[in-house]
Amino acid sequence: MTKIYIHLIEALIILGLIVMVALTFTSAMIRFVPGFGGIFWAEEVTRYVSIWMVFLAAGLGVRRGIHLSADMIAMAAPESVRRGMFLFAYALMLVFEGVLLWYGTQLAISNHAQQSASLRMPMSYAYAAIPAGAAIMVFETLRLIVLELTGTSTAASLVDD
């Protein structure tokens, strides 16, 4: 089940990148055809796909521990202190992700009547990337906390270089 979840998110990110590149390239090439000015909605689709890609990838970033972190102090601390430091960091992450989830959901719901400029689609579709990405990040952070508390392989044990 976990592999399906990871592969699905990765496939969505790759698909989004393909759509962005193909659409931008096609729109740019059409501008060279006399009488055509490109695809008027290409920039808008590219922007919203990019937003979705970033929020989907943020959850995978939490899973893989590739977000920016300052771990010099953690590397110098004993393992028991290090474990507490990571749990504290995970708790702070949950607070931030909870804020994103709460206010992102409110933003998406409250802007459903607003329409995008070119496509005339409800803006809630674009804003829904915020709570969707935040939910993935919450899930992955809770997973890290469980791994930390059970003593399974976690970020705290990976610092032992």
JSON list of C-alpha atoms in Angstrom, two decimals:
[
{"chain": "A", "resi": 1, "resn": "MET", "atom": "CA", "xyz": [0.00, 0.00, 0.00]},
{"chain": "A", "resi": 2, "resn": "THR", "atom": "CA", "xyz": [2.83, 2.38, 0.86]},
{"chain": "A", "resi": 3, "resn": "LYS", "atom": "CA", "xyz": [4.56, 1.80, -2.46]},
{"chain": "A", "resi": 4, "resn": "ILE", "atom": "CA", "xyz": [1.34, 2.52, -4.34]},
{"chain": "A", "resi": 5, "resn": "TYR", "atom": "CA", "xyz": [0.91, 5.78, -2.40]},
{"chain": "A", "resi": 6, "resn": "ILE", "atom": "CA", "xyz": [4.50, 6.88, -3.07]},
{"chain": "A", "resi": 7, "resn": "HIS", "atom": "CA", "xyz": [4.39, 5.86, -6.74]},
{"chain": "A", "resi": 8, "resn": "LEU", "atom": "CA", "xyz": [1.08, 7.65, -7.22]},
{"chain": "A", "resi": 9, "resn": "ILE", "atom": "CA", "xyz": [2.43, 10.92, -5.85]},
{"chain": "A", "resi": 10, "resn": "GLU", "atom": "CA", "xyz": [5.65, 10.58, -7.85]},
{"chain": "A", "resi": 11, "resn": "ALA", "atom": "CA", "xyz": [3.65, 9.81, -11.01]},
{"chain": "A", "resi": 12, "resn": "LEU", "atom": "CA", "xyz": [1.47, 12.90, -10.45]},
{"chain": "A", "resi": 13, "resn": "ILE", "atom": "CA", "xyz": [4.57, 15.06, -10.03]},
{"chain": "A", "resi": 14, "resn": "ILE", "atom": "CA", "xyz": [6.18, 13.65, -13.18]},
{"chain": "A", "resi": 15, "resn": "LEU", "atom": "CA", "xyz": [2.93, 14.03, -15.12]},
{"chain": "A", "resi": 16, "resn": "GLY", "atom": "CA", "xyz": [2.70, 17.64, -13.94]},
{"chain": "A", "resi": 17, "resn": "LEU", "atom": "CA", "xyz": [6.24, 18.34, -15.12]},
{"chain": "A", "resi": 18, "resn": "ILE", "atom": "CA", "xyz": [5.49, 16.78, -18.51]},
{"chain": "A", "resi": 19, "resn": "VAL", "atom": "CA", "xyz": [2.32, 18.86, -18.85]},
{"chain": "A", "resi": 20, "resn": "MET", "atom": "CA", "xyz": [4.17, 22.05, -17.89]},
{"chain": "A", "resi": 21, "resn": "VAL", "atom": "CA", "xyz": [7.04, 21.50, -20.33]},
{"chain": "A", "resi": 22, "resn": "ALA", "atom": "CA", "xyz": [4.85, 20.33, -23.22]},
{"chain": "A", "resi": 23, "resn": "LEU", "atom": "CA", "xyz": [2.32, 23.12, -22.80]},
{"chain": "A", "resi": 24, "resn": "THR", "atom": "CA", "xyz": [4.90, 25.86, -22.45]},
{"chain": "A", "resi": 25, "resn": "PHE", "atom": "CA", "xyz": [6.93, 24.57, -25.41]},
{"chain": "A", "resi": 26, "resn": "THR", "atom": "CA", "xyz": [3.83, 24.20, -27.62]},
{"chain": "A", "resi": 27, "resn": "SER", "atom": "CA", "xyz": [2.59, 27.66, -26.73]},
{"chain": "A", "resi": 28, "resn": "ALA", "atom": "CA", "xyz": [5.98, 29.19, -27.48]},
{"chain": "A", "resi": 29, "resn": "MET", "atom": "CA", "xyz": [6.24, 27.40, -30.85]},
{"chain": "A", "resi": 30, "resn": "ILE", "atom": "CA", "xyz": [2.72, 28.42, -31.90]},
{"chain": "A", "resi": 31, "resn": "ARG", "atom": "CA", "xyz": [3.74, 32.06, -31.55]},
{"chain": "A", "resi": 32, "resn": "PHE", "atom": "CA", "xyz": [5.96, 31.63, -34.60]},
{"chain": "A", "resi": 33, "resn": "VAL", "atom": "CA", "xyz": [2.98, 30.57, -36.74]},
{"chain": "A", "resi": 34, "resn": "PRO", "atom": "CA", "xyz": [1.52, 33.60, -38.54]},
{"chain": "A", "resi": 35, "resn": "GLY", "atom": "CA", "xyz": [-1.92, 34.47, -37.25]},
{"chain": "A", "resi": 36, "resn": "PHE", "atom": "CA", "xyz": [-1.51, 32.66, -33.90]},
{"chain": "A", "resi": 37, "resn": "GLY", "atom": "CA", "xyz": [-0.51, 34.23, -30.61]},
{"chain": "A", "resi": 38, "resn": "GLY", "atom": "CA", "xyz": [0.17, 31.11, -28.61]},
{"chain": "A", "resi": 39, "resn": "ILE", "atom": "CA", "xyz": [-2.12, 29.31, -26.20]},
{"chain": "A", "resi": 40, "resn": "PHE", "atom": "CA", "xyz": [-3.70, 32.03, -24.07]},
{"chain": "A", "resi": 41, "resn": "TRP", "atom": "CA", "xyz": [-4.34, 29.76, -21.07]},
{"chain": "A", "resi": 42, "resn": "ALA", "atom": "CA", "xyz": [-0.98, 27.94, -21.06]},
{"chain": "A", "resi": 43, "resn": "GLU", "atom": "CA", "xyz": [0.66, 30.20, -18.48]},
{"chain": "A", "resi": 44, "resn": "GLU", "atom": "CA", "xyz": [-2.26, 29.80, -16.08]},
{"chain": "A", "resi": 45, "resn": "VAL", "atom": "CA", "xyz": [-2.32, 26.00, -16.33]},
{"chain": "A", "resi": 46, "resn": "THR", "atom": "CA", "xyz": [1.46, 25.90, -15.90]},
{"chain": "A", "resi": 47, "resn": "ARG", "atom": "CA", "xyz": [1.23, 28.04, -12.76]},
{"chain": "A", "resi": 48, "resn": "TYR", "atom": "CA", "xyz": [-1.47, 25.90, -11.13]},
{"chain": "A", "resi": 49, "resn": "VAL", "atom": "CA", "xyz": [0.21, 22.61, -12.06]},
{"chain": "A", "resi": 50, "resn": "SER", "atom": "CA", "xyz": [3.44, 23.97, -10.57]},
{"chain": "A", "resi": 51, "resn": "ILE", "atom": "CA", "xyz": [1.67, 24.83, -7.32]},
{"chain": "A", "resi": 52, "resn": "TRP", "atom": "CA", "xyz": [0.21, 21.33, -7.10]},
{"chain": "A", "resi": 53, "resn": "MET", "atom": "CA", "xyz": [3.61, 19.78, -7.82]},
{"chain": "A", "resi": 54, "resn": "VAL", "atom": "CA", "xyz": [5.28, 21.76, -5.06]},
{"chain": "A", "resi": 55, "resn": "PHE", "atom": "CA", "xyz": [2.72, 20.81, -2.42]},
{"chain": "A", "resi": 56, "resn": "LEU", "atom": "CA", "xyz": [2.70, 17.15, -3.44]},
{"chain": "A", "resi": 57, "resn": "ALA", "atom": "CA", "xyz": [6.49, 17.03, -3.42]},
{"chain": "A", "resi": 58, "resn": "ALA", "atom": "CA", "xyz": [6.64, 18.69, 0.02]},
{"chain": "A", "resi": 59, "resn": "GLY", "atom": "CA", "xyz": [5.09, 15.59, 1.57]},
{"chain": "A", "resi": 60, "resn": "LEU", "atom": "CA", "xyz": [7.64, 13.35, -0.10]},
{"chain": "A", "resi": 61, "resn": "GLY", "atom": "CA", "xyz": [10.33, 15.73, 1.11]},
{"chain": "A", "resi": 62, "resn": "VAL", "atom": "CA", "xyz": [9.20, 15.16, 4.69]},
{"chain": "A", "resi": 63, "resn": "ARG", "atom": "CA", "xyz": [9.21, 11.39, 4.11]},
{"chain": "A", "resi": 64, "resn": "ARG", "atom": "CA", "xyz": [12.76, 11.41, 2.76]},
{"chain": "A", "resi": 65, "resn": "GLY", "atom": "CA", "xyz": [14.10, 14.03, 5.15]},
{"chain": "A", "resi": 66, "resn": "ILE", "atom": "CA", "xyz": [15.35, 16.31, 2.38]},
{"chain": "A", "resi": 67, "resn": "HIS", "atom": "CA", "xyz": [13.95, 19.60, 3.63]},
{"chain": "A", "resi": 68, "resn": "LEU", "atom": "CA", "xyz": [16.41, 22.21, 4.81]},
{"chain": "A", "resi": 69, "resn": "SER", "atom": "CA", "xyz": [17.56, 21.54, 8.36]},
{"chain": "A", "resi": 70, "resn": "ALA", "atom": "CA", "xyz": [20.24, 22.72, 10.74]},
{"chain": "A", "resi": 71, "resn": "ASP", "atom": "CA", "xyz": [21.56, 19.58, 12.41]},
{"chain": "A", "resi": 72, "resn": "MET", "atom": "CA", "xyz": [25.01, 20.64, 13.66]},
{"chain": "A", "resi": 73, "resn": "ILE", "atom": "CA", "xyz": [23.83, 20.72, 17.28]},
{"chain": "A", "resi": 74, "resn": "ALA", "atom": "CA", "xyz": [21.97, 17.41, 16.88]},
{"chain": "A", "resi": 75, "resn": "MET", "atom": "CA", "xyz": [25.10, 15.75, 15.49]},
{"chain": "A", "resi": 76, "resn": "ALA", "atom": "CA", "xyz": [27.07, 16.80, 18.58]},
{"chain": "A", "resi": 77, "resn": "ALA", "atom": "CA", "xyz": [24.40, 15.71, 21.09]},
{"chain": "A", "resi": 78, "resn": "PRO", "atom": "CA", "xyz": [24.10, 12.24, 22.64]},
{"chain": "A", "resi": 79, "resn": "GLU", "atom": "CA", "xyz": [21.50, 9.97, 21.05]},
{"chain": "A", "resi": 80, "resn": "SER", "atom": "CA", "xyz": [18.90, 10.40, 23.82]},
{"chain": "A", "resi": 81, "resn": "VAL", "atom": "CA", "xyz": [19.09, 14.21, 23.56]},
{"chain": "A", "resi": 82, "resn": "ARG", "atom": "CA", "xyz": [19.14, 13.98, 19.77]},
{"chain": "A", "resi": 83, "resn": "ARG", "atom": "CA", "xyz": [15.95, 11.90, 19.82]},
{"chain": "A", "resi": 84, "resn": "GLY", "atom": "CA", "xyz": [14.23, 14.56, 21.96]},
{"chain": "A", "resi": 85, "resn": "MET", "atom": "CA", "xyz": [15.42, 17.30, 19.62]},
{"chain": "A", "resi": 86, "resn": "PHE", "atom": "CA", "xyz": [13.98, 15.52, 16.62]},
{"chain": "A", "resi": 87, "resn": "LEU", "atom": "CA", "xyz": [10.67, 14.88, 18.40]},
{"chain": "A", "resi": 88, "resn": "PHE", "atom": "CA", "xyz": [10.50, 18.58, 19.27]},
{"chain": "A", "resi": 89, "resn": "ALA", "atom": "CA", "xyz": [11.22, 19.48, 15.64]},
{"chain": "A", "resi": 90, "resn": "TYR", "atom": "CA", "xyz": [8.51, 17.08, 14.48]},
{"chain": "A", "resi": 91, "resn": "ALA", "atom": "CA", "xyz": [6.05, 18.67, 16.91]},
{"chain": "A", "resi": 92, "resn": "LEU", "atom": "CA", "xyz": [6.84, 22.11, 15.48]},
{"chain": "A", "resi": 93, "resn": "MET", "atom": "CA", "xyz": [6.39, 20.71, 11.99]},
{"chain": "A", "resi": 94, "resn": "LEU", "atom": "CA", "xyz": [2.96, 19.39, 12.97]},
{"chain": "A", "resi": 95, "resn": "VAL", "atom": "CA", "xyz": [1.94, 22.82, 14.25]},
{"chain": "A", "resi": 96, "resn": "PHE", "atom": "CA", "xyz": [3.00, 24.45, 10.96]},
{"chain": "A", "resi": 97, "resn": "GLU", "atom": "CA", "xyz": [1.35, 21.74, 8.88]},
{"chain": "A", "resi": 98, "resn": "GLY", "atom": "CA", "xyz": [-1.83, 22.04, 10.96]},
{"chain": "A", "resi": 99, "resn": "VAL", "atom": "CA", "xyz": [-1.94, 25.77, 10.25]},
{"chain": "A", "resi": 100, "resn": "LEU", "atom": "CA", "xyz": [-1.47, 25.07, 6.53]},
{"chain": "A", "resi": 101, "resn": "LEU", "atom": "CA", "xyz": [-4.20, 22.44, 6.60]},
{"chain": "A", "resi": 102, "resn": "TRP", "atom": "CA", "xyz": [-6.69, 24.60, 8.51]},
{"chain": "A", "resi": 103, "resn": "TYR", "atom": "CA", "xyz": [-6.21, 27.89, 6.70]},
{"chain": "A", "resi": 104, "resn": "GLY", "atom": "CA", "xyz": [-5.60, 26.24, 3.32]},
{"chain": "A", "resi": 105, "resn": "THR", "atom": "CA", "xyz": [-8.94, 24.49, 3.60]},
{"chain": "A", "resi": 106, "resn": "GLN", "atom": "CA", "xyz": [-10.67, 27.73, 4.56]},
{"chain": "A", "resi": 107, "resn": "LEU", "atom": "CA", "xyz": [-8.98, 29.52, 1.63]},
{"chain": "A", "resi": 108, "resn": "ALA", "atom": "CA", "xyz": [-10.03, 26.85, -0.85]},
{"chain": "A", "resi": 109, "resn": "ILE", "atom": "CA", "xyz": [-13.63, 26.78, 0.35]},
{"chain": "A", "resi": 110, "resn": "SER", "atom": "CA", "xyz": [-14.04, 30.56, 0.57]},
{"chain": "A", "resi": 111, "resn": "ASN", "atom": "CA", "xyz": [-12.67, 31.14, -2.94]},
{"chain": "A", "resi": 112, "resn": "HIS", "atom": "CA", "xyz": [-14.79, 28.62, -4.79]},
{"chain": "A", "resi": 113, "resn": "ALA", "atom": "CA", "xyz": [-16.89, 31.38, -6.37]},
{"chain": "A", "resi": 114, "resn": "GLN", "atom": "CA", "xyz": [-13.78, 33.20, -7.61]},
{"chain": "A", "resi": 115, "resn": "GLN", "atom": "CA", "xyz": [-12.82, 32.21, -11.16]},
{"chain": "A", "resi": 116, "resn": "SER", "atom": "CA", "xyz": [-9.40, 32.07, -12.76]},
{"chain": "A", "resi": 117, "resn": "ALA", "atom": "CA", "xyz": [-8.63, 34.66, -15.41]},
{"chain": "A", "resi": 118, "resn": "SER", "atom": "CA", "xyz": [-8.20, 32.51, -18.50]},
{"chain": "A", "resi": 119, "resn": "LEU", "atom": "CA", "xyz": [-9.86, 29.17, -17.81]},
{"chain": "A", "resi": 120, "resn": "ARG", "atom": "CA", "xyz": [-12.75, 30.55, -15.74]},
{"chain": "A", "resi": 121, "resn": "MET", "atom": "CA", "xyz": [-12.40, 27.58, -13.37]},
{"chain": "A", "resi": 122, "resn": "PRO", "atom": "CA", "xyz": [-13.12, 27.91, -9.64]},
{"chain": "A", "resi": 123, "resn": "MET", "atom": "CA", "xyz": [-9.98, 29.06, -7.82]},
{"chain": "A", "resi": 124, "resn": "SER", "atom": "CA", "xyz": [-10.69, 26.50, -5.10]},
{"chain": "A", "resi": 125, "resn": "TYR", "atom": "CA", "xyz": [-9.15, 23.88, -7.43]},
{"chain": "A", "resi": 126, "resn": "ALA", "atom": "CA", "xyz": [-5.84, 25.70, -7.36]},
{"chain": "A", "resi": 127, "resn": "TYR", "atom": "CA", "xyz": [-6.03, 26.53, -3.64]},
{"chain": "A", "resi": 128, "resn": "ALA", "atom": "CA", "xyz": [-6.88, 22.91, -2.78]},
{"chain": "A", "resi": 129, "resn": "ALA", "atom": "CA", "xyz": [-3.20, 22.11, -3.31]},
{"chain": "A", "resi": 130, "resn": "ILE", "atom": "CA", "xyz": [-2.45, 23.71, 0.07]},
{"chain": "A", "resi": 131, "resn": "PRO", "atom": "CA", "xyz": [-4.57, 21.44, 2.29]},
{"chain": "A", "resi": 132, "resn": "ALA", "atom": "CA", "xyz": [-3.80, 18.40, 0.11]},
{"chain": "A", "resi": 133, "resn": "GLY", "atom": "CA", "xyz": [-0.06, 18.93, 0.48]},
{"chain": "A", "resi": 134, "resn": "ALA", "atom": "CA", "xyz": [-0.43, 19.74, 4.17]},
{"chain": "A", "resi": 135, "resn": "ALA", "atom": "CA", "xyz": [-2.37, 16.52, 4.76]},
{"chain": "A", "resi": 136, "resn": "ILE", "atom": "CA", "xyz": [0.42, 14.51, 3.14]},
{"chain": "A", "resi": 137, "resn": "MET", "atom": "CA", "xyz": [2.99, 16.35, 5.26]},
{"chain": "A", "resi": 138, "resn": "VAL", "atom": "CA", "xyz": [1.00, 15.67, 8.46]},
{"chain": "A", "resi": 139, "resn": "PHE", "atom": "CA", "xyz": [0.77, 11.98, 7.57]},
{"chain": "A", "resi": 140, "resn": "GLU", "atom": "CA", "xyz": [4.50, 11.77, 6.89]},
{"chain": "A", "resi": 141, "resn": "THR", "atom": "CA", "xyz": [5.43, 13.70, 10.05]},
{"chain": "A", "resi": 142, "resn": "LEU", "atom": "CA", "xyz": [3.23, 11.42, 12.17]},
{"chain": "A", "resi": 143, "resn": "ARG", "atom": "CA", "xyz": [4.95, 8.47, 10.50]},
{"chain": "A", "resi": 144, "resn": "LEU", "atom": "CA", "xyz": [8.35, 9.90, 11.48]},
{"chain": "A", "resi": 145, "resn": "ILE", "atom": "CA", "xyz": [7.18, 10.39, 15.08]},
{"chain": "A", "resi": 146, "resn": "VAL", "atom": "CA", "xyz": [6.02, 6.78, 15.28]},
{"chain": "A", "resi": 147, "resn": "LEU", "atom": "CA", "xyz": [9.35, 5.59, 13.84]},
{"chain": "A", "resi": 148, "resn": "GLU", "atom": "CA", "xyz": [11.20, 7.76, 16.34]},
{"chain": "A", "resi": 149, "resn": "LEU", "atom": "CA", "xyz": [9.21, 6.50, 19.33]},
{"chain": "A", "resi": 150, "resn": "THR", "atom": "CA", "xyz": [9.53, 2.85, 18.31]},
{"chain": "A", "resi": 151, "resn": "GLY", "atom": "CA", "xyz": [13.28, 3.19, 17.73]},
{"chain": "A", "resi": 152, "resn": "THR", "atom": "CA", "xyz": [13.05, 2.23, 14.06]},
{"chain": "A", "resi": 153, "resn": "SER", "atom": "CA", "xyz": [15.31, 3.90, 11.47]},
{"chain": "A", "resi": 154, "resn": "THR", "atom": "CA", "xyz": [14.73, 7.67, 11.69]},
{"chain": "A", "resi": 155, "resn": "ALA", "atom": "CA", "xyz": [16.49, 10.94, 11.11]},
{"chain": "A", "resi": 156, "resn": "ALA", "atom": "CA", "xyz": [17.97, 10.83, 14.62]},
{"chain": "A", "resi": 157, "resn": "SER", "atom": "CA", "xyz": [19.70, 7.52, 13.91]},
{"chain": "A", "resi": 158, "resn": "LEU", "atom": "CA", "xyz": [20.90, 8.65, 10.49]},
{"chain": "A", "resi": 159, "resn": "VAL", "atom": "CA", "xyz": [22.95, 11.47, 12.00]},
{"chain": "A", "resi": 160, "resn": "ASP", "atom": "CA", "xyz": [25.45, 9.03, 13.59]},
{"chain": "A", "resi": 161, "resn": "ASP", "atom": "CA", "xyz": [28.24, 9.73, 11.07]}
]
